[in-house]
Amino acid sequence: MQVKYNSPMSEKTTRSSCPVNFSLELFGDKWSLLIVRDMLFRQLQNYGDFLSSPERISTNILANRLKQLEGNGLIQKFPDPSDRKKYIYLLTEKGEDLLPVLLEMIRWGIKYSDKTAVPQEIRRRLESDIDGFIKETRTAIRDKRDALLNSHALVT
Amino acid sequence: MQVKYNSPMSEKTTRSSCPVNFSLELFGDKWSLLIVRDMLFRQLQNYGDFLSSPERISTNILANRLKQLEGNGLIQKFPDPSDRKKYIYLLTEKGEDLLPVLLEMIRWGIKYSDKTAVPQEIRRRLESDIDGFIKETRTAIRDKRDALLNSHALVT
DNA sequence: ACAATAACTTGCAATATGCAAGTTGAAATT
DNA sequence: AATTTCAACTTGCATATTGCAAGTTATTGT
């Protein structure tokens, strides 16, 4: 079998030990953070969901990015207990920790884009209750992860 | 003359009106934020400086990214008053506003990379004095920009 | 058994990247 | 005034990544 994607054998050589560079090597492209965004803010969790996101990622790129994100420990893949032909992708804690990065990108995007589609409620909380918003989002994700880890433990 | 890079005529079609996507379309690649980092934290300001950064950007990519960043209003290019064969690249306010994004990426990178090279002083301030650190960095950048805008006004 | 559906893979053209070498224009040197 | 130097790019080209369309595989539901 051919070695492709980010398998251990095709390890990318890291360009430097700067943390910015480290981050960019894991998610510095036009798609990875959109997938993380969909998981953080839109509760999307399976392949088809991501495919229907408004940016229209193509299926081969999606497969590749999911593999990379999983390989880098940002997401985890589970069989869907309620539908055996589906899989559920969830953020790990490492992936969940990208929330502050995403939030700052959203603030910047809102400030400099003429036309942003952000629900007023989220916009308000970004301005006046960012800590509460972070906590709430994190809790929601953790709950989902815990629920699935349990159900998965029961199934296996 | 051929139209290349991000000239108005080759305008990229935007994939969606999400602010995360907006951000990614302007700096979602492996190099742009490294240049911004060099300007924010390392006081680099000319072509040769960026070329010698540890990640070894190649010269055509650097030229391309500087043009993009300038075209998108994140940086500005000035003739160097002290050396007429040099140019000085400085962040605009729009570029400077990426500081919080970069800082969150640094926090994440420090947390998840085994081997990060971050001066202890910066690491400490990230933890205990992030607001002060932001203010200080911003002031330094603004001062430089103002100084150059004045000198430039005098020269032209 | 047969069609439908979710999650991918494959083929291939178009685009972007990385490396080496070349060009340009201002300044200093001869 | 001609020549060299140097910073800032451009160009050519091989390789890698992307994007689009179509195909494959493994469950299910009928």
Short mmCIF file of C-alpha atoms (C1' of nucleotides) in Angstrom, two decimals:
data_model
loop_
_atom_site.label_atom_id
_atom_site.label_comp_id
_atom_site.label_asym_id
_atom_site.label_seq_id
_atom_site.Cartn_x
_atom_site.Cartn_y
_atom_site.Cartn_z
CA MET A 1 0.00 0.00 0.00
CA GLN A 2 1.24 3.44 -0.92
CA VAL A 3 2.19 5.88 1.81
CA LYS A 4 0.26 9.11 1.42
CA TYR A 5 -1.11 11.96 3.48
CA ASN A 6 0.49 12.53 6.86
CA SER A 7 1.33 8.98 7.74
CA PRO A 8 4.20 8.53 10.18
CA MET A 9 6.46 7.52 7.31
CA SER A 10 6.00 10.70 5.26
CA GLU A 11 6.60 12.96 8.24
CA LYS A 12 6.83 16.62 7.26
CA THR A 13 10.15 18.19 8.15
CA THR A 14 9.43 21.04 10.52
CA ARG A 15 10.72 24.40 9.35
CA SER A 16 11.51 25.88 12.75
CA SER A 17 10.74 25.60 16.44
CA CYS A 18 8.61 28.76 16.52
CA PRO A 19 5.12 28.10 17.93
CA VAL A 20 3.53 30.19 15.18
CA ASN A 21 5.23 28.01 12.63
CA PHE A 22 4.23 24.88 14.55
CA SER A 23 0.61 25.99 14.41
CA LEU A 24 0.78 26.87 10.73
CA GLU A 25 2.21 23.48 9.88
CA LEU A 26 -0.81 21.80 11.46
CA PHE A 27 -3.62 24.08 10.29
CA GLY A 28 -2.12 26.76 8.06
CA ASP A 29 -4.23 26.18 4.96
CA LYS A 30 -7.54 27.35 3.61
CA TRP A 31 -9.65 24.40 4.78
CA SER A 32 -8.60 22.87 8.10
CA LEU A 33 -9.91 25.67 10.28
CA LEU A 34 -13.21 25.73 8.41
CA ILE A 35 -13.74 22.13 9.44
CA VAL A 36 -12.83 23.01 13.01
CA ARG A 37 -15.22 25.98 12.84
CA ASP A 38 -18.02 23.69 11.66
CA MET A 39 -17.36 21.43 14.63
CA LEU A 40 -17.07 24.25 17.16
CA PHE A 41 -19.94 26.48 16.15
CA ARG A 42 -22.24 24.52 13.90
CA GLN A 43 -22.32 21.14 15.56
CA LEU A 44 -21.46 19.38 12.31
CA GLN A 45 -20.02 15.97 12.84
CA ASN A 46 -20.09 13.77 9.80
CA TYR A 47 -18.60 13.65 6.35
CA GLY A 48 -21.74 14.70 4.51
CA ASP A 49 -22.26 17.65 6.86
CA PHE A 50 -18.85 19.07 6.06
CA LEU A 51 -19.39 18.55 2.35
CA SER A 52 -22.51 20.72 2.45
CA SER A 53 -20.84 23.65 4.18
CA PRO A 54 -21.19 26.89 2.22
CA GLU A 55 -17.55 26.99 1.11
CA ARG A 56 -17.99 23.79 -0.92
CA ILE A 57 -14.93 21.80 0.01
CA SER A 58 -14.31 19.05 -2.49
CA THR A 59 -14.55 15.48 -1.31
CA ASN A 60 -10.93 14.48 -1.82
CA ILE A 61 -9.66 17.53 0.06
CA LEU A 62 -12.11 16.85 2.86
CA ALA A 63 -10.93 13.26 3.18
CA ASN A 64 -7.34 14.44 3.18
CA ARG A 65 -7.90 17.13 5.82
CA LEU A 66 -9.87 14.83 8.11
CA LYS A 67 -7.02 12.35 7.92
CA GLN A 68 -4.47 15.06 8.69
CA LEU A 69 -6.49 16.51 11.55
CA GLU A 70 -6.92 13.06 13.01
CA GLY A 71 -3.25 12.23 12.47
CA ASN A 72 -2.29 15.41 14.30
CA GLY A 73 -4.62 14.64 17.17
CA LEU A 74 -7.05 17.51 16.64
CA ILE A 75 -10.06 15.33 15.95
CA GLN A 76 -11.19 11.78 16.65
CA LYS A 77 -13.33 9.47 14.53
CA PHE A 78 -16.05 7.24 15.97
CA PRO A 79 -18.59 4.91 14.42
CA ASP A 80 -22.04 6.45 14.70
CA PRO A 81 -24.00 4.34 17.22
CA SER A 82 -27.31 5.30 15.64
CA ASP A 83 -26.40 4.66 11.99
CA ARG A 84 -23.78 2.10 11.15
CA LYS A 85 -22.90 3.56 7.78
CA LYS A 86 -21.93 6.88 9.33
CA TYR A 87 -18.96 8.10 11.30
CA ILE A 88 -18.85 10.89 13.84
CA TYR A 89 -15.91 13.26 13.92
CA LEU A 90 -15.33 15.10 17.19
CA LEU A 91 -12.72 17.57 18.38
CA THR A 92 -10.19 16.38 20.90
CA GLU A 93 -9.16 18.71 23.68
CA LYS A 94 -6.26 19.76 21.48
CA GLY A 95 -8.68 20.69 18.73
CA GLU A 96 -11.09 22.32 21.13
CA ASP A 97 -8.21 24.49 22.31
CA LEU A 98 -8.25 26.22 18.94
CA LEU A 99 -11.41 28.02 20.05
CA PRO A 100 -9.57 31.18 21.19
CA VAL A 101 -7.69 31.32 17.91
CA LEU A 102 -10.92 31.02 15.95
CA LEU A 103 -12.62 33.65 18.09
CA GLU A 104 -9.86 36.16 17.43
CA MET A 105 -10.07 35.41 13.72
CA ILE A 106 -13.81 36.02 13.87
CA ARG A 107 -13.33 39.35 15.64
CA TRP A 108 -10.80 40.40 13.02
CA GLY A 109 -12.99 39.17 10.20
CA ILE A 110 -16.01 41.03 11.51
CA LYS A 111 -13.96 44.20 11.87
CA TYR A 112 -12.53 44.15 8.36
CA SER A 113 -15.04 42.39 6.16
CA ASP A 114 -17.87 44.46 4.70
CA LYS A 115 -20.25 41.60 4.63
CA THR A 116 -20.05 39.07 7.42
CA ALA A 117 -22.81 36.68 8.31
CA VAL A 118 -22.59 36.34 12.07
CA PRO A 119 -25.68 35.89 14.23
CA GLN A 120 -26.29 38.99 16.33
CA GLU A 121 -26.30 36.89 19.48
CA ILE A 122 -22.79 35.55 18.83
CA ARG A 123 -21.59 39.01 17.84
CA ARG A 124 -22.86 40.43 21.12
CA ARG A 125 -21.26 37.72 23.20
CA LEU A 126 -17.95 38.16 21.40
CA GLU A 127 -17.97 41.76 22.55
CA SER A 128 -19.37 41.56 26.04
CA ASP A 129 -19.15 37.97 27.26
CA ILE A 130 -16.31 36.22 25.50
CA ASP A 131 -15.26 34.23 28.56
CA GLY A 132 -18.77 32.95 29.14
CA PHE A 133 -19.08 32.11 25.48
CA ILE A 134 -15.85 30.14 25.53
CA LYS A 135 -16.86 28.22 28.62
CA GLU A 136 -20.28 27.38 27.24
CA THR A 137 -18.94 26.23 23.88
CA ARG A 138 -16.32 24.10 25.56
CA THR A 139 -18.83 22.48 27.87
CA ALA A 140 -21.13 21.61 24.98
CA ILE A 141 -18.28 19.96 23.10
CA ARG A 142 -17.03 18.07 26.11
CA ASP A 143 -20.48 16.75 26.88
CA LYS A 144 -20.85 15.45 23.38
CA ARG A 145 -17.42 13.86 23.51
CA ASP A 146 -18.11 12.20 26.84
CA ALA A 147 -21.48 10.90 25.68
CA LEU A 148 -19.91 9.36 22.64
CA LEU A 149 -16.96 7.91 24.46
CA ASN A 150 -19.40 6.17 26.79
CA SER A 151 -21.66 4.90 24.05
CA HIS A 152 -18.60 3.78 22.13
CA ALA A 153 -17.26 1.96 25.14
CA LEU A 154 -20.59 0.14 25.40
CA VAL A 155 -20.58 -0.82 21.73
CA THR A 156 -17.03 -2.13 21.48
CA MET B 1 1.70 44.20 -18.88
CA GLN B 2 0.40 40.89 -17.64
CA VAL B 3 -2.08 40.77 -14.78
CA LYS B 4 -0.83 38.56 -11.99
CA TYR B 5 -1.02 38.17 -8.23
CA ASN B 6 -3.96 39.80 -6.49
CA SER B 7 -4.51 42.68 -8.84
CA PRO B 8 -8.06 44.02 -8.92
CA MET B 9 -8.65 42.25 -12.22
CA SER B 10 -7.83 38.76 -10.95
CA GLU B 11 -10.02 39.19 -7.86
CA LYS B 12 -10.48 35.95 -5.98
CA THR B 13 -14.07 34.84 -5.74
CA THR B 14 -14.96 34.72 -2.06
CA ARG B 15 -16.26 31.35 -0.91
CA SER B 16 -18.65 32.60 1.76
CA SER B 17 -19.45 35.53 4.01
CA CYS B 18 -18.19 33.82 7.16
CA PRO B 19 -15.55 35.91 8.96
CA VAL B 20 -13.37 32.84 9.53
CA ASN B 21 -13.41 32.23 5.81
CA PHE B 22 -12.75 35.90 5.13
CA SER B 23 -9.67 35.72 7.34
CA LEU B 24 -8.46 32.49 5.77
CA GLU B 25 -8.74 33.94 2.30
CA LEU B 26 -6.39 36.76 3.28
CA PHE B 27 -3.83 34.92 5.38
CA GLY B 28 -4.73 31.22 5.35
CA ASP B 29 -1.46 29.83 4.04
CA LYS B 30 1.83 28.69 5.48
CA TRP B 31 3.77 31.93 4.93
CA SER B 32 1.73 35.12 5.34
CA LEU B 33 1.47 34.98 9.12
CA LEU B 34 5.17 34.23 9.45
CA ILE B 35 5.88 37.53 7.72
CA VAL B 36 3.42 39.27 10.03
CA ARG B 37 5.07 37.57 13.00
CA ASP B 38 8.47 38.83 11.88
CA MET B 39 7.07 42.35 11.72
CA LEU B 40 5.24 42.15 15.05
CA PHE B 41 7.80 40.44 17.23
CA ARG B 42 11.14 40.63 15.49
CA GLN B 43 11.14 44.15 14.10
CA LEU B 44 12.07 42.89 10.65
CA GLN B 45 11.20 45.34 7.93
CA ASN B 46 12.93 44.72 4.66
CA TYR B 47 13.06 42.09 1.98
CA GLY B 48 16.42 40.68 2.95
CA ASP B 49 15.38 40.41 6.60
CA PHE B 50 12.40 38.22 5.73
CA LEU B 51 14.52 36.06 3.45
CA SER B 52 16.86 35.24 6.32
CA SER B 53 14.12 34.13 8.70
CA PRO B 54 14.66 30.60 10.01
CA GLU B 55 11.86 29.07 7.94
CA ARG B 56 13.70 29.92 4.70
CA ILE B 57 10.95 31.34 2.55
CA SER B 58 11.93 31.35 -1.09
CA THR B 59 12.30 34.66 -2.83
CA ASN B 60 9.46 34.32 -5.34
CA ILE B 61 7.02 33.29 -2.61
CA LEU B 62 8.15 36.21 -0.46
CA ALA B 63 7.62 38.67 -3.30
CA ASN B 64 4.19 37.18 -3.94
CA ARG B 65 3.12 37.31 -0.31
CA LEU B 66 4.35 40.86 0.21
CA LYS B 67 2.33 41.92 -2.82
CA GLN B 68 -0.75 40.10 -1.53
CA LEU B 69 -0.41 41.50 1.98
CA GLU B 70 0.00 44.98 0.55
CA GLY B 71 -2.90 44.48 -1.86
CA ASN B 72 -5.10 43.42 1.02
CA GLY B 73 -4.07 46.40 3.11
CA LEU B 74 -2.22 44.52 5.83
CA ILE B 75 1.16 46.10 5.15
CA GLN B 76 2.52 49.22 3.52
CA LYS B 77 5.72 49.75 1.58
CA PHE B 78 7.94 52.80 1.96
CA PRO B 79 11.28 53.79 0.50
CA ASP B 80 13.96 53.57 3.19
CA PRO B 81 15.04 57.15 3.98
CA SER B 82 18.46 55.98 5.15
CA ASP B 83 19.29 53.72 2.21
CA ARG B 84 17.76 54.48 -1.13
CA LYS B 85 18.09 50.98 -2.49
CA LYS B 86 16.00 49.52 0.31
CA TYR B 87 12.31 49.48 1.09
CA ILE B 88 10.67 49.31 4.47
CA TYR B 89 7.58 47.18 4.95
CA LEU B 90 5.36 48.11 7.88
CA LEU B 91 2.10 46.76 9.23
CA THR B 92 -0.99 48.89 8.79
CA GLU B 93 -3.51 49.06 11.61
CA LYS B 94 -5.36 46.24 9.87
CA GLY B 95 -2.23 44.13 9.95
CA GLU B 96 -1.38 45.15 13.48
CA ASP B 97 -4.83 43.95 14.50
CA LEU B 98 -3.71 40.40 13.79
CA LEU B 99 -1.70 40.55 17.01
CA PRO B 100 -4.40 38.84 19.14
CA VAL B 101 -4.75 36.07 16.55
CA LEU B 102 -1.00 35.50 16.56
CA LEU B 103 -0.86 35.54 20.35
CA GLU B 104 -3.51 32.84 20.59
CA MET B 105 -1.65 30.77 18.03
CA ILE B 106 1.50 31.16 20.10
CA ARG B 107 -0.28 30.02 23.27
CA TRP B 108 -1.64 27.00 21.44
CA GLY B 109 1.72 26.26 19.86
CA ILE B 110 3.52 26.48 23.20
CA LYS B 111 0.95 24.16 24.78
CA TYR B 112 1.15 21.45 22.12
CA SER B 113 4.63 21.58 20.68
CA ASP B 114 7.37 19.66 22.48
CA LYS B 115 10.05 22.02 21.41
CA THR B 116 9.19 25.68 21.14
CA ALA B 117 11.72 28.46 21.12
CA VAL B 118 10.02 31.29 22.95
CA PRO B 119 11.98 33.70 25.16
CA GLN B 120 11.08 33.17 28.81
CA GLU B 121 10.14 36.83 29.14
CA ILE B 122 7.54 36.64 26.36
CA ARG B 123 6.23 33.34 27.72
CA ARG B 124 5.74 34.90 31.12
CA ARG B 125 3.94 37.94 29.76
CA LEU B 126 1.68 35.74 27.65
CA GLU B 127 0.56 34.09 30.86
CA SER B 128 0.37 36.95 33.28
CA ASP B 129 0.35 40.22 31.38
CA ILE B 130 -1.13 39.65 27.97
CA ASP B 131 -2.97 42.97 27.87
CA GLY B 132 0.14 44.91 28.78
CA PHE B 133 2.10 42.98 26.21
CA ILE B 134 -0.43 43.77 23.50
CA LYS B 135 -0.46 47.45 24.35
CA GLU B 136 3.31 47.68 24.39
CA THR B 137 3.72 45.86 21.10
CA ARG B 138 1.07 48.01 19.46
CA THR B 139 2.66 51.23 20.70
CA ALA B 140 6.06 50.22 19.38
CA ILE B 141 4.60 49.49 15.96
CA ARG B 142 2.59 52.68 15.82
CA ASP B 143 5.59 54.77 16.77
CA LYS B 144 7.62 53.27 13.98
CA ARG B 145 4.79 53.81 11.52
CA ASP B 146 4.33 57.41 12.55
CA ALA B 147 8.03 58.12 12.37
CA LEU B 148 8.18 56.74 8.89
CA LEU B 149 5.07 58.46 7.69
CA ASN B 150 6.60 61.75 8.82
CA SER B 151 9.99 61.10 7.31
CA HIS B 152 8.28 59.93 4.14
CA ALA B 153 6.17 63.08 4.06
CA LEU B 154 9.39 65.09 4.33
CA VAL B 155 11.08 63.17 1.55
CA THR B 156 8.30 63.24 -1.03
"C1'" DA C 1 -32.16 -9.39 -4.61
"C1'" DC C 2 -32.15 -4.30 -5.60
"C1'" DA C 3 -31.85 0.49 -4.98
"C1'" DA C 4 -30.26 4.10 -1.95
"C1'" DT C 5 -26.94 6.34 0.82
"C1'" DA C 6 -22.61 7.60 3.38
"C1'" DA C 7 -17.94 7.68 3.08
"C1'" DC C 8 -14.60 7.66 0.70
"C1'" DT C 9 -10.90 6.91 -3.94
"C1'" DT C 10 -9.24 7.71 -8.42
"C1'" DG C 11 -7.93 10.24 -12.67
"C1'" DC C 12 -6.56 14.16 -14.47
"C1'" DA C 13 -6.20 19.15 -15.63
"C1'" DA C 14 -5.11 23.47 -13.42
"C1'" DT C 15 -2.73 25.95 -9.99
"C1'" DA C 16 0.72 26.82 -6.48
"C1'" DT C 17 5.24 25.88 -4.55
"C1'" DG C 18 10.29 25.52 -4.21
"C1'" DC C 19 14.78 25.89 -6.06
"C1'" DA C 20 18.32 28.05 -8.94
"C1'" DA C 21 19.57 31.44 -11.85
"C1'" DG C 22 18.92 35.83 -14.02
"C1'" DT C 23 17.48 40.95 -14.18
"C1'" DT C 24 17.08 45.83 -12.66
"C1'" DG C 25 18.20 50.12 -10.71
"C1'" DA C 26 20.50 52.92 -7.27
"C1'" DA C 27 25.07 53.76 -4.91
"C1'" DA C 28 29.56 53.21 -3.95
"C1'" DT C 29 34.21 52.37 -5.97
"C1'" DT C 30 37.80 52.86 -9.33
"C1'" DA D 1 32.40 57.86 -16.67
"C1'" DA D 2 32.71 53.13 -16.44
"C1'" DT D 3 32.54 49.18 -13.20
"C1'" DT D 4 31.29 46.72 -9.32
"C1'" DT D 5 28.10 45.93 -5.49
"C1'" DC D 6 23.87 45.12 -3.47
"C1'" DA D 7 18.92 44.95 -2.39
"C1'" DA D 8 14.92 43.76 -4.42
"C1'" DC D 9 12.86 41.48 -7.20
"C1'" DT D 10 11.61 38.02 -11.92
"C1'" DT D 11 11.88 34.04 -14.63
"C1'" DG D 12 12.12 29.09 -15.83
"C1'" DC D 13 11.11 24.84 -14.71
"C1'" DA D 14 10.33 20.50 -11.99
"C1'" DT D 15 7.42 18.87 -8.37
"C1'" DA D 16 3.54 19.01 -5.25
"C1'" DT D 17 -1.10 20.40 -4.13
"C1'" DT D 18 -5.83 21.53 -5.51
"C1'" DG D 19 -10.28 21.14 -7.58
"C1'" DC D 20 -13.65 18.92 -10.38
"C1'" DA D 21 -16.06 14.79 -12.01
"C1'" DA D 22 -16.69 10.21 -11.85
"C1'" DG D 23 -16.19 5.74 -9.74
"C1'" DT D 24 -16.00 2.34 -5.61
"C1'" DT D 25 -17.31 0.06 -1.22
"C1'" DA D 26 -19.98 -1.06 2.63
"C1'" DT D 27 -24.21 -0.74 4.94
"C1'" DT D 28 -29.03 -0.54 5.01
"C1'" DG D 29 -33.93 -0.03 3.80
"C1'" DT D 30 -37.65 -2.06 0.52
#
